mmCIF file of C-alpha atoms in Angstrom:
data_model
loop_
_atom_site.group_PDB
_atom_site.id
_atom_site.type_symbol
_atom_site.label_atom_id
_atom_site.label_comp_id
_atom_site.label_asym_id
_atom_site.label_seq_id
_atom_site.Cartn_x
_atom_site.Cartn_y
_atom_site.Cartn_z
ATOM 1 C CA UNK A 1 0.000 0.000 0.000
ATOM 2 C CA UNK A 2 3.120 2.480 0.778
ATOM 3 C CA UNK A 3 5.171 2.997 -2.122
ATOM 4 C CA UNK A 4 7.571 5.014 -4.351
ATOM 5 C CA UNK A 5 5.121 8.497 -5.124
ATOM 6 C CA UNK A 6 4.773 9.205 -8.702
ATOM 7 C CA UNK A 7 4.193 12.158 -10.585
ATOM 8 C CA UNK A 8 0.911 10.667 -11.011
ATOM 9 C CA UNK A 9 0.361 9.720 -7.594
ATOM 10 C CA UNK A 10 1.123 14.092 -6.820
ATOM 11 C CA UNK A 11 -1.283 14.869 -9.071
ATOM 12 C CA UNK A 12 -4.161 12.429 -8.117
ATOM 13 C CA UNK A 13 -3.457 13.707 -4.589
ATOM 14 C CA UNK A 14 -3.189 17.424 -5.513
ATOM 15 C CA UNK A 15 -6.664 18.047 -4.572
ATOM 16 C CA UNK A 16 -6.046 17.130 -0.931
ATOM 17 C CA UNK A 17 -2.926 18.956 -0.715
ATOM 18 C CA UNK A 18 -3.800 22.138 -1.813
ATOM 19 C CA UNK A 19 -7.216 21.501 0.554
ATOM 20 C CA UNK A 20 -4.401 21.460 3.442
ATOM 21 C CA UNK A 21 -2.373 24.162 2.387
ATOM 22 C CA UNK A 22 -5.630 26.785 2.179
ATOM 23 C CA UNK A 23 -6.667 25.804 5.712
ATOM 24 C CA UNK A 24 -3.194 27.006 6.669
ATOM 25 C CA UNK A 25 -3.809 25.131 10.080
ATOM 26 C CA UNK A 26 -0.517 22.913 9.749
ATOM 27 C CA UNK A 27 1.520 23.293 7.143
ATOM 28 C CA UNK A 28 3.591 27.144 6.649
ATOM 29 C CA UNK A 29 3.006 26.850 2.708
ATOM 30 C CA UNK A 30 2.146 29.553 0.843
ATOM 31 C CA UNK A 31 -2.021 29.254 -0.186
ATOM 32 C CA UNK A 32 -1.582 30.203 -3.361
ATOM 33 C CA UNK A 33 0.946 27.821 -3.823
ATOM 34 C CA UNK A 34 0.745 26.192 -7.748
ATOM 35 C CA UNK A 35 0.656 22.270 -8.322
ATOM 36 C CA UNK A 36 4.138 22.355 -10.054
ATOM 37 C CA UNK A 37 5.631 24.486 -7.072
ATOM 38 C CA UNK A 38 4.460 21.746 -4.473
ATOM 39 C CA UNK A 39 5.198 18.783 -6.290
ATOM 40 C CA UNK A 40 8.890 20.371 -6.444
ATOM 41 C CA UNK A 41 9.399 21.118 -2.829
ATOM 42 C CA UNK A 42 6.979 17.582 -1.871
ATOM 43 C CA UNK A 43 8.566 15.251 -4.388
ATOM 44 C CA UNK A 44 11.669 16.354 -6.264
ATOM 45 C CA UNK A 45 13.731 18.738 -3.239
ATOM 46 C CA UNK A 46 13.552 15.662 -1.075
ATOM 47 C CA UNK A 47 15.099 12.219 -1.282
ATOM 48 C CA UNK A 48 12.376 10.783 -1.982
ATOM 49 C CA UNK A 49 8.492 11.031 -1.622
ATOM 50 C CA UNK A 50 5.997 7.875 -0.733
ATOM 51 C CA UNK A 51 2.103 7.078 -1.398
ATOM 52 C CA UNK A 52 -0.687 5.264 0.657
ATOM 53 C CA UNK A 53 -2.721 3.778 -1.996
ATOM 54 C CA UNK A 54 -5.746 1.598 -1.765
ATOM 55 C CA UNK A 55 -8.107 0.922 -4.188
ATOM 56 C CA UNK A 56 -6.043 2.836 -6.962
ATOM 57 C CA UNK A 57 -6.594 6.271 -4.514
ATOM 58 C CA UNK A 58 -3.435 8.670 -2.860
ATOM 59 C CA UNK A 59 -5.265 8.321 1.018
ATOM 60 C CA UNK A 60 -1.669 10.020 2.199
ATOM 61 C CA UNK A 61 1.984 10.951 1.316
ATOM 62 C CA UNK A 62 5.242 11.365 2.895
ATOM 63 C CA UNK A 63 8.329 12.836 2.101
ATOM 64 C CA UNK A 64 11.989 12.031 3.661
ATOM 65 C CA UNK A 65 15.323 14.308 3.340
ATOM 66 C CA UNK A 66 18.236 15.003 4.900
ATOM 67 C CA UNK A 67 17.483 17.946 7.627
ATOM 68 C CA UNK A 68 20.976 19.708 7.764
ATOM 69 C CA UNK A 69 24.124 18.907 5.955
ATOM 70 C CA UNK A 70 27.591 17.999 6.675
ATOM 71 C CA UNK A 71 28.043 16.614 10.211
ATOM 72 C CA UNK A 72 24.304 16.958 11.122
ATOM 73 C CA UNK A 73 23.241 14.589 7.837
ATOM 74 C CA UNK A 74 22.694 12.093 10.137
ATOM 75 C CA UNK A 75 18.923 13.890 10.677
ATOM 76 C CA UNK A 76 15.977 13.242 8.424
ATOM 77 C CA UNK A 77 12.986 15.355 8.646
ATOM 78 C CA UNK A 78 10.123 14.036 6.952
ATOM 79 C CA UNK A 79 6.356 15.522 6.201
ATOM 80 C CA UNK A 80 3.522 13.604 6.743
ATOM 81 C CA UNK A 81 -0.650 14.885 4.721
ATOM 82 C CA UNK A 82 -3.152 12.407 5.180
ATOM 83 C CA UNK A 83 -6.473 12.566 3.048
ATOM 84 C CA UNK A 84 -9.525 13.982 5.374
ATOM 85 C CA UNK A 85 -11.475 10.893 4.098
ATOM 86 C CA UNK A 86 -9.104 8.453 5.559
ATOM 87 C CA UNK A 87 -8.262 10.552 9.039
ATOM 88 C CA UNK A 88 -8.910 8.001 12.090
ATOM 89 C CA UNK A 89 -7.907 5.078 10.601
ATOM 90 C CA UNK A 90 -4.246 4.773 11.451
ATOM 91 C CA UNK A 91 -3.069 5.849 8.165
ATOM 92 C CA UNK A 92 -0.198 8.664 9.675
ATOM 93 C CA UNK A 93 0.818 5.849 12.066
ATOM 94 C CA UNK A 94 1.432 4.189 8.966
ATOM 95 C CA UNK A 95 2.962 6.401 7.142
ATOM 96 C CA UNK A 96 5.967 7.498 10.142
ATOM 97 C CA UNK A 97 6.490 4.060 10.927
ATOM 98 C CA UNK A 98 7.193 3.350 7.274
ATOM 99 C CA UNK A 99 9.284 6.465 6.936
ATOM 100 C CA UNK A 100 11.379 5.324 10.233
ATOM 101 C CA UNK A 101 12.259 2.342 8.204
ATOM 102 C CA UNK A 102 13.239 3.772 5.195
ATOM 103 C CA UNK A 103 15.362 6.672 7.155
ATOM 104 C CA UNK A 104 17.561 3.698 9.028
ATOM 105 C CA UNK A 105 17.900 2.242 5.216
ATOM 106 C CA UNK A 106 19.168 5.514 3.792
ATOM 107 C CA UNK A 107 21.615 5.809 6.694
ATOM 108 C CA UNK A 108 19.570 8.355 9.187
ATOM 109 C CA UNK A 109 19.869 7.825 12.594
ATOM 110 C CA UNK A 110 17.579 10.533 13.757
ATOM 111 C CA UNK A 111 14.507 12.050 12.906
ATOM 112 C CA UNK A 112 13.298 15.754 13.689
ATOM 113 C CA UNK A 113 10.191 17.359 12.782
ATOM 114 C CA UNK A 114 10.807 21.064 12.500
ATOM 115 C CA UNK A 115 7.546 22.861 13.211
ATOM 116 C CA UNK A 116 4.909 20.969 14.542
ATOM 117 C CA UNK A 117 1.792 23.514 15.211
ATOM 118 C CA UNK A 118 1.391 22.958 18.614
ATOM 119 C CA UNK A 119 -2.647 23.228 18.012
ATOM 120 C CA UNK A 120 -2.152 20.018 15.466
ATOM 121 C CA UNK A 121 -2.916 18.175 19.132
ATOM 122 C CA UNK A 122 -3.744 14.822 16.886
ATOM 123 C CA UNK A 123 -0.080 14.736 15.562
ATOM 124 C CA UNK A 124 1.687 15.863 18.617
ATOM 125 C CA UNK A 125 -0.121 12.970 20.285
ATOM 126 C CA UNK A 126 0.970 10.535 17.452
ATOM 127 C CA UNK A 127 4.393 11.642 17.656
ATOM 128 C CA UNK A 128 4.802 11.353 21.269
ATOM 129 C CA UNK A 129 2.988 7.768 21.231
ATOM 130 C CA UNK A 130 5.982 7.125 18.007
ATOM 131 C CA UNK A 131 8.614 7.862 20.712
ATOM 132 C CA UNK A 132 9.231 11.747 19.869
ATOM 133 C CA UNK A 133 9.928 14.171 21.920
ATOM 134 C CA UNK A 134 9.321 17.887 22.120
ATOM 135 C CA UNK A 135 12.768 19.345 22.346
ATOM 136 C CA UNK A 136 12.164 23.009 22.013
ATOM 137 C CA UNK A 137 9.215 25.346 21.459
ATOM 138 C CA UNK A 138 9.135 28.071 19.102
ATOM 139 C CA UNK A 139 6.910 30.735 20.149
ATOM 140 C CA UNK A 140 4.165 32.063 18.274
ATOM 141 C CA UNK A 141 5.667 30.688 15.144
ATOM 142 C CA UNK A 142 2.338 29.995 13.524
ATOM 143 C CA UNK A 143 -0.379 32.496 12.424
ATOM 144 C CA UNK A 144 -3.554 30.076 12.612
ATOM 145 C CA UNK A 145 -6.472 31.332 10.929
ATOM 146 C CA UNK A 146 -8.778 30.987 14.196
ATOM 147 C CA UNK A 147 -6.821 30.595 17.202
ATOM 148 C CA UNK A 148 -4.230 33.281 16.197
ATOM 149 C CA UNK A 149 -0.647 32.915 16.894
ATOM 150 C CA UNK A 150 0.491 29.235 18.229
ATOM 151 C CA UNK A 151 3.476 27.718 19.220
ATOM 152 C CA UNK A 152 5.727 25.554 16.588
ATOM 153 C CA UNK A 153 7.712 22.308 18.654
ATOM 154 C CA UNK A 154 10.517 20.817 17.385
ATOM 155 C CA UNK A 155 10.299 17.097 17.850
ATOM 156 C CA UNK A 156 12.974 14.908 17.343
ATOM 157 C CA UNK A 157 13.453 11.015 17.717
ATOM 158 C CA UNK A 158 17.212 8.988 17.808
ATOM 159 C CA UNK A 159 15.744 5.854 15.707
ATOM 160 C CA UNK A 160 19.662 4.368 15.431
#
């Protein structure tokens, strides 16, 4: 069900994406982002990019790069968009556990997640089940639409 994302697969899951990015609840994208613009910083910038698929539909997506360079390369940061239709079913879980696996193949021994919104209380929960940990909090690093500015955590994970 998790595999390789294709250019295709972006597309076909486009709708869902840009859905997320104009709720600007979770993700700091620009709204008015274009198709080609995400696909490049979802699917080309990283390492590589993965697909949930069942029954021939993108349910979620993943992405996995390096997060610094040199003697920090050790650190992956991945991205994580799950399709509101298939929310509740385990699907993220899914998706990080898969993306631990593939960061210890491609020689990661760490994972951090940069800016969590701290009001995304689903996915800090998730993450702290996964074994992350909050190790800093940016303050008021997120302009959400309703609740104003929110913190940002930086979670992070040794997975080596």
């Amino acid at each position: 069900m998790i595999r390789e994302m294709t250019q295709q697969d972006f597309v076909a899951f486009w709708p869902v994406f840009k859905e997320v990015i104009l709720q600007q609840e979770t993700y700091a994208y620009h709204p008015n982002m274009s198709q080609e613009e995400a696909y490049q910083i979802w699917c080309a910038q990283p390492l590589k990019a993965f697909a949930y698929v069942e029954n021939e539909q993108v349910l979620g997506t993943y992405y996995i790069k390096s997060n610094a360079m040199g003697p920090s390369d050790h650190i992956c940061n991945c991205g994580y968009m799950v399709s509101p239709k298939a929310r509740g079913k385990g699907l993220a879980r899914k998706l990080c556990e898969h993306s631990q696996v593939q960061a210890l193949a491609l020689g990661f021994k760490a994972m951090q997640f940069n800016s969590v919104v701290s009001s995304n209380e689903i996915a800090v929960s998730l993450w702290k089940k996964l074994g992350y940990e909050i190790i800093g909090t940016i303050p008021n690093a997120y302009r959400h639409p309703q609740l104003g500015f929110v913190d940002s955590y930086i979670m992070y994970k040794w997975l080596a």
